JSON list of C-alpha atoms in Angstrom, two decimals:
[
{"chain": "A", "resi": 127, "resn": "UNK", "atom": "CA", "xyz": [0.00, 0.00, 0.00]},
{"chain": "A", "resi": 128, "resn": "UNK", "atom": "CA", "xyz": [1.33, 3.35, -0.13]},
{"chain": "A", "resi": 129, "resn": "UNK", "atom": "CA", "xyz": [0.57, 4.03, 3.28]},
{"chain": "A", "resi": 130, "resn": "UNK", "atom": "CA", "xyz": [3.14, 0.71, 3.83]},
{"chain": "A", "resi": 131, "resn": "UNK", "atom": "CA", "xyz": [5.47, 2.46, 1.44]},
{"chain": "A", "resi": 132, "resn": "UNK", "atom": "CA", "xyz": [5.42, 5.85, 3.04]},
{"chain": "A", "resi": 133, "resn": "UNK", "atom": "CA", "xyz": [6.51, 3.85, 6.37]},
{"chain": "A", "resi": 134, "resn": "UNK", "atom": "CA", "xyz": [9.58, 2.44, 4.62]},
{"chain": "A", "resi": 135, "resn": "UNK", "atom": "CA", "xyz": [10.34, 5.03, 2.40]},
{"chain": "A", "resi": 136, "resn": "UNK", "atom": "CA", "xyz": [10.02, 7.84, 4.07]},
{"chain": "A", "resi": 137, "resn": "UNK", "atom": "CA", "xyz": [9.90, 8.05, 7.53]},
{"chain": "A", "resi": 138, "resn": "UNK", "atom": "CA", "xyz": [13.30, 7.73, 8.05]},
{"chain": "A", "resi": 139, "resn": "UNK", "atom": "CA", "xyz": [13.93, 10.58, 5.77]},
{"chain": "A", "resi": 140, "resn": "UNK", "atom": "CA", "xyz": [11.11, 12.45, 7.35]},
{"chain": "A", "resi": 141, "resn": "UNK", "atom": "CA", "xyz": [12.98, 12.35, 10.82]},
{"chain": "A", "resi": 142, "resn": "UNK", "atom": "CA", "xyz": [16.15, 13.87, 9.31]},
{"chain": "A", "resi": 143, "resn": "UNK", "atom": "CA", "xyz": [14.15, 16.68, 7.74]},
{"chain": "A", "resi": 144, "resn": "UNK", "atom": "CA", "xyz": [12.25, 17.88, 10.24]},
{"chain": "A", "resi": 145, "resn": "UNK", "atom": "CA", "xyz": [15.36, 17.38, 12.25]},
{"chain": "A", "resi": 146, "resn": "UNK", "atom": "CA", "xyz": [17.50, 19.98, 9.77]},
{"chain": "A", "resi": 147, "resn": "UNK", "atom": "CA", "xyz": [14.05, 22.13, 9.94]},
{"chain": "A", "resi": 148, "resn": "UNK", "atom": "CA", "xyz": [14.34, 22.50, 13.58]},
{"chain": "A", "resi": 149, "resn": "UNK", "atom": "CA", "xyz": [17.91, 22.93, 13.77]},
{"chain": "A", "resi": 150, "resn": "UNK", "atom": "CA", "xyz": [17.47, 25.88, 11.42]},
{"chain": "A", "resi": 151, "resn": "UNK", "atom": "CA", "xyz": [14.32, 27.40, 13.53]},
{"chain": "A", "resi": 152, "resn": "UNK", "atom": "CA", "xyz": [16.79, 26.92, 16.78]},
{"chain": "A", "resi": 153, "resn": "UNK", "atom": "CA", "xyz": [19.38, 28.83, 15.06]},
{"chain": "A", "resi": 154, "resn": "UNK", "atom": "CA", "xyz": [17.03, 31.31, 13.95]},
{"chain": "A", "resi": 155, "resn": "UNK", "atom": "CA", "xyz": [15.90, 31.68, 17.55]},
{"chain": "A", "resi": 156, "resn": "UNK", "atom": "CA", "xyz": [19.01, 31.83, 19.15]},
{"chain": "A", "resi": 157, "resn": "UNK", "atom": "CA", "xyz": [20.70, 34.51, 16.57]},
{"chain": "A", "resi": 158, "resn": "UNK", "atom": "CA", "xyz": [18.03, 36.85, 18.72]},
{"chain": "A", "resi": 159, "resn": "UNK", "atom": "CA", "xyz": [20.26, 36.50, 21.93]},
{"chain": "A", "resi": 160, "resn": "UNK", "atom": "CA", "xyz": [23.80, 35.90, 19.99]},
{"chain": "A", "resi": 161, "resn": "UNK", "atom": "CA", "xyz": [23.48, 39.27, 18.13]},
{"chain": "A", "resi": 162, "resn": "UNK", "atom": "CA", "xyz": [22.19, 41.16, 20.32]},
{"chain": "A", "resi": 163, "resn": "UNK", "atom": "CA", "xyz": [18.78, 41.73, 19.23]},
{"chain": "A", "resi": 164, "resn": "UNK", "atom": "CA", "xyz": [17.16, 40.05, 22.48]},
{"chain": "A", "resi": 165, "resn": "UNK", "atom": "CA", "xyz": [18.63, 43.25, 24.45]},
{"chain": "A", "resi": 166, "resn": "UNK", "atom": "CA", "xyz": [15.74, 45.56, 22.31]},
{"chain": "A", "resi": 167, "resn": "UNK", "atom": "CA", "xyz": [13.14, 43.16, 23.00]},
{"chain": "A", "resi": 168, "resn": "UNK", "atom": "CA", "xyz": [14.17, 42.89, 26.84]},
{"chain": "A", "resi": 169, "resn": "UNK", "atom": "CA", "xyz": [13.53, 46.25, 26.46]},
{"chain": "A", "resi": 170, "resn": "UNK", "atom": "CA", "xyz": [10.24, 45.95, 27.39]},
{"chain": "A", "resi": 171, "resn": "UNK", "atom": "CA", "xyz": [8.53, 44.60, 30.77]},
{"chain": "A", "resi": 172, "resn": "UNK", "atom": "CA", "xyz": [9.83, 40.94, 28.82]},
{"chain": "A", "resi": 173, "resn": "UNK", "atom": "CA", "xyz": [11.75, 38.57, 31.43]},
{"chain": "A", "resi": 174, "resn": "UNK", "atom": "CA", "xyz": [14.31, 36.26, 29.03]},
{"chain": "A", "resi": 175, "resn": "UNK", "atom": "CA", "xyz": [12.58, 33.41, 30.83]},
{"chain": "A", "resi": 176, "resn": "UNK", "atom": "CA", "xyz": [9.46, 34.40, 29.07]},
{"chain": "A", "resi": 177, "resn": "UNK", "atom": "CA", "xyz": [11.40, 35.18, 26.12]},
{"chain": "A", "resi": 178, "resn": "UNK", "atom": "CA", "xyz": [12.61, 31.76, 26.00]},
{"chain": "A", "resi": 179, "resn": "UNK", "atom": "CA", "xyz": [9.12, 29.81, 26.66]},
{"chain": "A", "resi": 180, "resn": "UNK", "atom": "CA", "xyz": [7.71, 32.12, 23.71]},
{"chain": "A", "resi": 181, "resn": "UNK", "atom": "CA", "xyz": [10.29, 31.57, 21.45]},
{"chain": "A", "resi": 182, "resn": "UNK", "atom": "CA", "xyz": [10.44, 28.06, 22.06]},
{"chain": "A", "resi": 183, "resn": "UNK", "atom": "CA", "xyz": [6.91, 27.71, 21.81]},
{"chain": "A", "resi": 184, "resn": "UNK", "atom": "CA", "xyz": [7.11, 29.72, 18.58]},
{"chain": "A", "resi": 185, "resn": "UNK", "atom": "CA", "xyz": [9.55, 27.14, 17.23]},
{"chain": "A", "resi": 186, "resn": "UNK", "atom": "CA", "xyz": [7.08, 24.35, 17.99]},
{"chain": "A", "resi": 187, "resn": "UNK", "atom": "CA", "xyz": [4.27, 26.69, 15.77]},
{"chain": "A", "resi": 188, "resn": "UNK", "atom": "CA", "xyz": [7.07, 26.93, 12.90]},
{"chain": "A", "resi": 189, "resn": "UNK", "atom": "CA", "xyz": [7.25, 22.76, 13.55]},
{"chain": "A", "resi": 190, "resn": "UNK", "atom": "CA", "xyz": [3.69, 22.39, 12.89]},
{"chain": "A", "resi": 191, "resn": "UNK", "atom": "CA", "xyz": [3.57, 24.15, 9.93]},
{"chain": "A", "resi": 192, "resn": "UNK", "atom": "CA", "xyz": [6.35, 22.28, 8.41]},
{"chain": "A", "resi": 193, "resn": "UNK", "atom": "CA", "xyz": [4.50, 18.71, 9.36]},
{"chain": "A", "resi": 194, "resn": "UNK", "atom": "CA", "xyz": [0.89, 19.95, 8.25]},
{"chain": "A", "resi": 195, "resn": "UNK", "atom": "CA", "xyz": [2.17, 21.04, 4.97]},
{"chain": "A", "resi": 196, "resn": "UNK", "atom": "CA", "xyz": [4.16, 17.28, 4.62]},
{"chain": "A", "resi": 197, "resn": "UNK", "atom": "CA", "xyz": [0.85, 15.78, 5.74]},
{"chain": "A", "resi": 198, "resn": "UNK", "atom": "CA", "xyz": [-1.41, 17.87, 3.16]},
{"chain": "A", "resi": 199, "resn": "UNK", "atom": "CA", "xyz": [1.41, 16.70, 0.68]},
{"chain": "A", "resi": 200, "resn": "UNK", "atom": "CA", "xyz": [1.15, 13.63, 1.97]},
{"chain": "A", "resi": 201, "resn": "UNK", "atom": "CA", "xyz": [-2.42, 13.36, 1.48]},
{"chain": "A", "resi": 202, "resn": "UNK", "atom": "CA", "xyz": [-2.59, 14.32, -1.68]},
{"chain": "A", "resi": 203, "resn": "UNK", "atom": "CA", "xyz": [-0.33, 11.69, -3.28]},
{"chain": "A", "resi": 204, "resn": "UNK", "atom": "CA", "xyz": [-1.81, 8.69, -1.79]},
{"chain": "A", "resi": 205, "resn": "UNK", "atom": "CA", "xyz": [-5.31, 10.13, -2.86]},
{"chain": "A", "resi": 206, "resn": "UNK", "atom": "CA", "xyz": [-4.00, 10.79, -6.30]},
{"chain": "A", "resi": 207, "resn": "UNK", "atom": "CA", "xyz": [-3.90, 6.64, -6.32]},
{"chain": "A", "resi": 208, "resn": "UNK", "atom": "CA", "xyz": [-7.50, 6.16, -5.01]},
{"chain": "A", "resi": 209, "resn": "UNK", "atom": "CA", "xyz": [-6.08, 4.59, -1.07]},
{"chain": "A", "resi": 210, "resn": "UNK", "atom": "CA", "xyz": [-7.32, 5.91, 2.23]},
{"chain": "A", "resi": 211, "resn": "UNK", "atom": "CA", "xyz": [-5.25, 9.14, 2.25]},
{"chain": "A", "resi": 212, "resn": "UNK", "atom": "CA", "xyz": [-6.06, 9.59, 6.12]},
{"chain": "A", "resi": 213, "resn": "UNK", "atom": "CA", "xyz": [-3.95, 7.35, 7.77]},
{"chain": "A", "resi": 214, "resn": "UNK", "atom": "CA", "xyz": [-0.49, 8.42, 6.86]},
{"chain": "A", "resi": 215, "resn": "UNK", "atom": "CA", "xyz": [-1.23, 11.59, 6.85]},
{"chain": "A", "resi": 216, "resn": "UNK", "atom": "CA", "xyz": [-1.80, 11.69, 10.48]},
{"chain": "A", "resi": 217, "resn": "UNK", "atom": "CA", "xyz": [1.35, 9.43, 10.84]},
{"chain": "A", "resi": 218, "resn": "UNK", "atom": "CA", "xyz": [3.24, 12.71, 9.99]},
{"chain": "A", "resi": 219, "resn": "UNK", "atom": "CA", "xyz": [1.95, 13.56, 13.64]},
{"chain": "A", "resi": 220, "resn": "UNK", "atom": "CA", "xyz": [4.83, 12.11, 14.96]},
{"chain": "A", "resi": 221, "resn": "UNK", "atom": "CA", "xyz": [7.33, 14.02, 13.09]},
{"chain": "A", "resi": 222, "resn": "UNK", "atom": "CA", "xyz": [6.02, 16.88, 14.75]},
{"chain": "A", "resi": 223, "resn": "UNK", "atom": "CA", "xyz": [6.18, 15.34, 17.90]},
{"chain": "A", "resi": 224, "resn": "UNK", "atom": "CA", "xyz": [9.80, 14.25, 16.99]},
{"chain": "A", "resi": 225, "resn": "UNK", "atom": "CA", "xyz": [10.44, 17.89, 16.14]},
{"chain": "A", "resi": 226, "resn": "UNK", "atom": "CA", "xyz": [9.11, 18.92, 19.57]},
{"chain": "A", "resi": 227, "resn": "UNK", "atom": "CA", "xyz": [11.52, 16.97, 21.00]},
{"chain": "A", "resi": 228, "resn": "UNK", "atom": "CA", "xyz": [14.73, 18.53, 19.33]},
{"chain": "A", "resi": 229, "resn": "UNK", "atom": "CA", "xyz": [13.63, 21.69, 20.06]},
{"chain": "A", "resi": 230, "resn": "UNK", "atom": "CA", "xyz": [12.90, 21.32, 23.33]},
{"chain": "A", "resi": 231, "resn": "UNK", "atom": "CA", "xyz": [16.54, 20.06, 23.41]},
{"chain": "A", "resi": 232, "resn": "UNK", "atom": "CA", "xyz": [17.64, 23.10, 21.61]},
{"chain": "A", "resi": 233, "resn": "UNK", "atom": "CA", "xyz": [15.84, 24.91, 23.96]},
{"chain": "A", "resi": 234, "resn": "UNK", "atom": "CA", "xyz": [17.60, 23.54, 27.14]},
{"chain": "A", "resi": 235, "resn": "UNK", "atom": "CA", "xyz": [21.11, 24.19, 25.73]},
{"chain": "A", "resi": 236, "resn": "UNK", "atom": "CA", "xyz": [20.26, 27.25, 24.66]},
{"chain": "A", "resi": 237, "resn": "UNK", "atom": "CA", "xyz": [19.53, 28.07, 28.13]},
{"chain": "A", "resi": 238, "resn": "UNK", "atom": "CA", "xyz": [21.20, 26.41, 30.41]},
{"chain": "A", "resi": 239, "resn": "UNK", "atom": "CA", "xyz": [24.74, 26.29, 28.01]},
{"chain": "A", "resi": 240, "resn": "UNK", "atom": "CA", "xyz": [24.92, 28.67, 25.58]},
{"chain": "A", "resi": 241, "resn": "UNK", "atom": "CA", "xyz": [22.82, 29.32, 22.66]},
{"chain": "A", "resi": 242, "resn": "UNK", "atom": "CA", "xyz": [25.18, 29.53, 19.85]},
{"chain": "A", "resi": 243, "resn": "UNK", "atom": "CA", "xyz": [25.97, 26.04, 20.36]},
{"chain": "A", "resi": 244, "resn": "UNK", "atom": "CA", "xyz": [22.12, 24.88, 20.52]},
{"chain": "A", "resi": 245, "resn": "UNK", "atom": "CA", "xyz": [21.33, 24.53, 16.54]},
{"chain": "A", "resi": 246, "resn": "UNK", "atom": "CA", "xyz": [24.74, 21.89, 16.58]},
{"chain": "A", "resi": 247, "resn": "UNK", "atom": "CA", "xyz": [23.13, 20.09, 19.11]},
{"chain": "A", "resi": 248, "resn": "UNK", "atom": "CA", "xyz": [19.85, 19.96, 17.74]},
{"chain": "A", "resi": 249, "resn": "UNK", "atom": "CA", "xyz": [21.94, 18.54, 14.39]},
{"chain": "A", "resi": 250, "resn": "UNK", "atom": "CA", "xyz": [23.92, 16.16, 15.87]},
{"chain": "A", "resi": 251, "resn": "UNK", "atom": "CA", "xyz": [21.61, 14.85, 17.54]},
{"chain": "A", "resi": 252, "resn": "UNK", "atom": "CA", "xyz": [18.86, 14.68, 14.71]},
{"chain": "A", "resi": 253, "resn": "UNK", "atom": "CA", "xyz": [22.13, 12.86, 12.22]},
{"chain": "A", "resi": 254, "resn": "UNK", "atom": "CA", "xyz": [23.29, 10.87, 15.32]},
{"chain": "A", "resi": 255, "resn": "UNK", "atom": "CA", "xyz": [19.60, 9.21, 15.52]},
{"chain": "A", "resi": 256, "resn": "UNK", "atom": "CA", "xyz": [19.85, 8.58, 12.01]},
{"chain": "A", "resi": 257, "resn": "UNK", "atom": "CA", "xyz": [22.95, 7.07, 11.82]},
{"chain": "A", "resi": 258, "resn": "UNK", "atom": "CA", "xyz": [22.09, 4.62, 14.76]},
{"chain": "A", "resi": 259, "resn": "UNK", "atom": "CA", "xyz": [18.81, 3.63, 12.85]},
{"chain": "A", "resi": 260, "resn": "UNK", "atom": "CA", "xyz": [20.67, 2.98, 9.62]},
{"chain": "A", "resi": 261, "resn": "UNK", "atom": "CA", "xyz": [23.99, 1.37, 11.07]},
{"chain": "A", "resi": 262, "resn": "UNK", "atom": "CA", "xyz": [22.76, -0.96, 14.00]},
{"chain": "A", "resi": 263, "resn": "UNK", "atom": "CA", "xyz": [20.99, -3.24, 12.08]},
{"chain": "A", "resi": 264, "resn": "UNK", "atom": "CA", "xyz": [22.71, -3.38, 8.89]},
{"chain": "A", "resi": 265, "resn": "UNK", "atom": "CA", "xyz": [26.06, -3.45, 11.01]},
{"chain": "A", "resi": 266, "resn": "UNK", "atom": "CA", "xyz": [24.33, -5.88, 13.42]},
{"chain": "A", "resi": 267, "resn": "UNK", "atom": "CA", "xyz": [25.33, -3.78, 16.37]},
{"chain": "A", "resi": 268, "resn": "UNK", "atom": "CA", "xyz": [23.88, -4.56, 19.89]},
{"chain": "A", "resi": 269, "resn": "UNK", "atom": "CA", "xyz": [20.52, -3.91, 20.65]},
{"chain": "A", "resi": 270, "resn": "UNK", "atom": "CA", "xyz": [20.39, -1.74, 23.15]},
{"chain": "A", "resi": 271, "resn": "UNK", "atom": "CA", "xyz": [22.75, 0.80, 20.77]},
{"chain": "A", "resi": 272, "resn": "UNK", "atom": "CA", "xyz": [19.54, 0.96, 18.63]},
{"chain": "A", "resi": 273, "resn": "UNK", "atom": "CA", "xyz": [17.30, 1.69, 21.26]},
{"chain": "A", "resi": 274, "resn": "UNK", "atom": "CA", "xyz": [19.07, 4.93, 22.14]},
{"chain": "A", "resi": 275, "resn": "UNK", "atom": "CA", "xyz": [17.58, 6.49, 18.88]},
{"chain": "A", "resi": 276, "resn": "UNK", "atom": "CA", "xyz": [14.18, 7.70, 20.01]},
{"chain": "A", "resi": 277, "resn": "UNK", "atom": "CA", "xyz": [12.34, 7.56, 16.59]},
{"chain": "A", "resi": 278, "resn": "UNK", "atom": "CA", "xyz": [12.51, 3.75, 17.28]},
{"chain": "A", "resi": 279, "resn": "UNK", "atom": "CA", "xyz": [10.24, 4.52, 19.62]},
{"chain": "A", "resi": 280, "resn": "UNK", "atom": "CA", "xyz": [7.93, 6.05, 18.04]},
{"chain": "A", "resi": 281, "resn": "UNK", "atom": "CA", "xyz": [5.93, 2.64, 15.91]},
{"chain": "A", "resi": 282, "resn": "UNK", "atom": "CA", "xyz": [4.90, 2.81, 12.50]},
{"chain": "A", "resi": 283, "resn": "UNK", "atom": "CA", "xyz": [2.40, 5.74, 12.09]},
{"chain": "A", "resi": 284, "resn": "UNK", "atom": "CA", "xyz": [2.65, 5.78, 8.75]},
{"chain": "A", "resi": 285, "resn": "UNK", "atom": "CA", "xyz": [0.30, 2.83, 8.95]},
{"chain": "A", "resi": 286, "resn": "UNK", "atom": "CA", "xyz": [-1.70, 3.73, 11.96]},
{"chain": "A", "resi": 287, "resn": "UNK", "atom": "CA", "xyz": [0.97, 1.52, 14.37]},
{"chain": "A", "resi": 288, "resn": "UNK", "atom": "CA", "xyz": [1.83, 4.07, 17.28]},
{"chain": "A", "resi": 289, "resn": "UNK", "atom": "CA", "xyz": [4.37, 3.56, 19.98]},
{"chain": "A", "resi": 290, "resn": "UNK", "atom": "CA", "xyz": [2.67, 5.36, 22.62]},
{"chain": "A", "resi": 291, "resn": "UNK", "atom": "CA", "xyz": [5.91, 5.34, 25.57]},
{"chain": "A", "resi": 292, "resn": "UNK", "atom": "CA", "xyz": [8.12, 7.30, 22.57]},
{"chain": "A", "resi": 293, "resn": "UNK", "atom": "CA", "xyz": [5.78, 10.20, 21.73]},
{"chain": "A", "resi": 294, "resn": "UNK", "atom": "CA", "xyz": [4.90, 10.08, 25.52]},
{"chain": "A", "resi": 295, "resn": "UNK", "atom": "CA", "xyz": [8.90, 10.64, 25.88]},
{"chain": "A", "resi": 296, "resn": "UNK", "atom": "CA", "xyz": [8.98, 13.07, 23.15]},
{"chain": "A", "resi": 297, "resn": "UNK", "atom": "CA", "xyz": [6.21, 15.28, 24.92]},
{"chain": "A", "resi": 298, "resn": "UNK", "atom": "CA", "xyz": [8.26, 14.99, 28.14]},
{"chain": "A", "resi": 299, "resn": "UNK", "atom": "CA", "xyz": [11.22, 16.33, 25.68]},
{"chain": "A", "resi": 300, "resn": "UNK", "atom": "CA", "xyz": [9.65, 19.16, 24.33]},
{"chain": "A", "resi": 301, "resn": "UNK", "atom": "CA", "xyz": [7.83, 20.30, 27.38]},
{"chain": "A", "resi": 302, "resn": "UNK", "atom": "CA", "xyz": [11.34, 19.86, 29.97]},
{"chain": "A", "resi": 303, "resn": "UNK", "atom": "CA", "xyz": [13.40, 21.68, 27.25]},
{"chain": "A", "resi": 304, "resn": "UNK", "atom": "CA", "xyz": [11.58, 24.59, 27.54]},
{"chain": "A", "resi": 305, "resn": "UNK", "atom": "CA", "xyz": [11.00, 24.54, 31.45]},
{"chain": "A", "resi": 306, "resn": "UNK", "atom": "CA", "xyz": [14.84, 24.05, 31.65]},
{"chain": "A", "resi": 307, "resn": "UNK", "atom": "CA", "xyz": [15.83, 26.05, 29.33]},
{"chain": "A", "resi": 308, "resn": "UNK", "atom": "CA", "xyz": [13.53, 28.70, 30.54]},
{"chain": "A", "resi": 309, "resn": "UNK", "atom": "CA", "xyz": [15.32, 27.96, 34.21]},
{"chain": "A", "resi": 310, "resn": "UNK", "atom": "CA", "xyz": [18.67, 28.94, 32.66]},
{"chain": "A", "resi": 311, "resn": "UNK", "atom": "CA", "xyz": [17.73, 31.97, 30.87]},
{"chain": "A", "resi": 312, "resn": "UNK", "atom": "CA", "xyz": [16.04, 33.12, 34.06]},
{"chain": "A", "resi": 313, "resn": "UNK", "atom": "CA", "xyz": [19.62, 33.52, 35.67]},
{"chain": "A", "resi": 314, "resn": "UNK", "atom": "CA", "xyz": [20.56, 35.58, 33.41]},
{"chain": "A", "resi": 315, "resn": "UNK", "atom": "CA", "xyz": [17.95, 38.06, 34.47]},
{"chain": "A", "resi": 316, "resn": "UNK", "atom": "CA", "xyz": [18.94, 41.09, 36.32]},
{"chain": "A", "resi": 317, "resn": "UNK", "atom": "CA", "xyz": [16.89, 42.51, 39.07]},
{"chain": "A", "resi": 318, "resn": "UNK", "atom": "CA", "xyz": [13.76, 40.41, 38.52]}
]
């Protein structure tokens, strides 16, 4: 089916680009506080922990709209051969959710380390998770080196087959990179 095909084809690739798409939207974000222009908007009654919720939540928006216009794509193709367009399409869910999760990461080490070095993070970890999904088994690798990629967590939704613990640690991902990255940007806040 091409639902079936979509899994094998491209999910994988999916991961990687909405991986590069949120290592871009980090970067983005975190050029506000590494050229200075987060000192203008701090201008205002704006706390940087606030700053860095807002933004990160804004990078989760930019996420979304990346995934919903792969799922409308999506959609359309496997329509275009007369199958049940539905399903896969909401299987690109989970690249969002994926997404969430780098950023959330990005987020954190923007925060708590130092945001010029988030958007590497984000990629190394988005090309390291790739790598260990390609490599393991075609290297036959141990196990339990495979199962530190977290989009092996994460089912088949592609065909409707969700892996409920991986988005459920992908949520905790997104939403704790932004708490702790909001943490670290709060201590850089003077006399609030």
């Amino acid at each position: 089916t091409a639902a079936g095909f979509l899994q094998l084809a491209f999910a994988d690739l999916g991961f990687v680009l909405i991986g590069l798409a949120t290592a871009t939207f980090i970067a983005v974000r975190s050029s506000d506080e590494t050229s200075g222009r987060l000192e203008l908007q701090l201008a205002t009654p704006l706390t940087r922990a606030r700053w860095a919720a807002a933004s990160g939540v804004a990078v989760w928006l930019a996420i979304l709209l990346v995934t919903g216009l792969l799922a409308a794509a999506i959609a359309l193709g496997v329509a275009s051969v007369g199958q049940d367009a539905g399903t896969p399409a909401m299987g690109t869910v989970v690249l969002a959710v994926y997404g969430a999760a780098l950023a959330g990461i990005g987020v954190a080490v923007a925060g708590v380390i130092r945001a010029s070095l988030a958007s590497g993070v984000v990629l190394v970890v988005t090309v390291g998770t790739f790598l260990i999904d390609l490599l393991v088994p075609i290297l036959r690798l141990p196990e339990w080196l495979g199962q530190l990629a977290l989009t092996t967590h994460l089912g088949e939704p592609m065909v409707g087959a969700w892996d409920a613990a991986g988005v459920i640690a992908c949520l905790a991902l997104a939403l704790g990179g932004i708490i702790l990255g909001s943490w670290g940007m709060s201590r850089r806040d003077v006399g609030t």
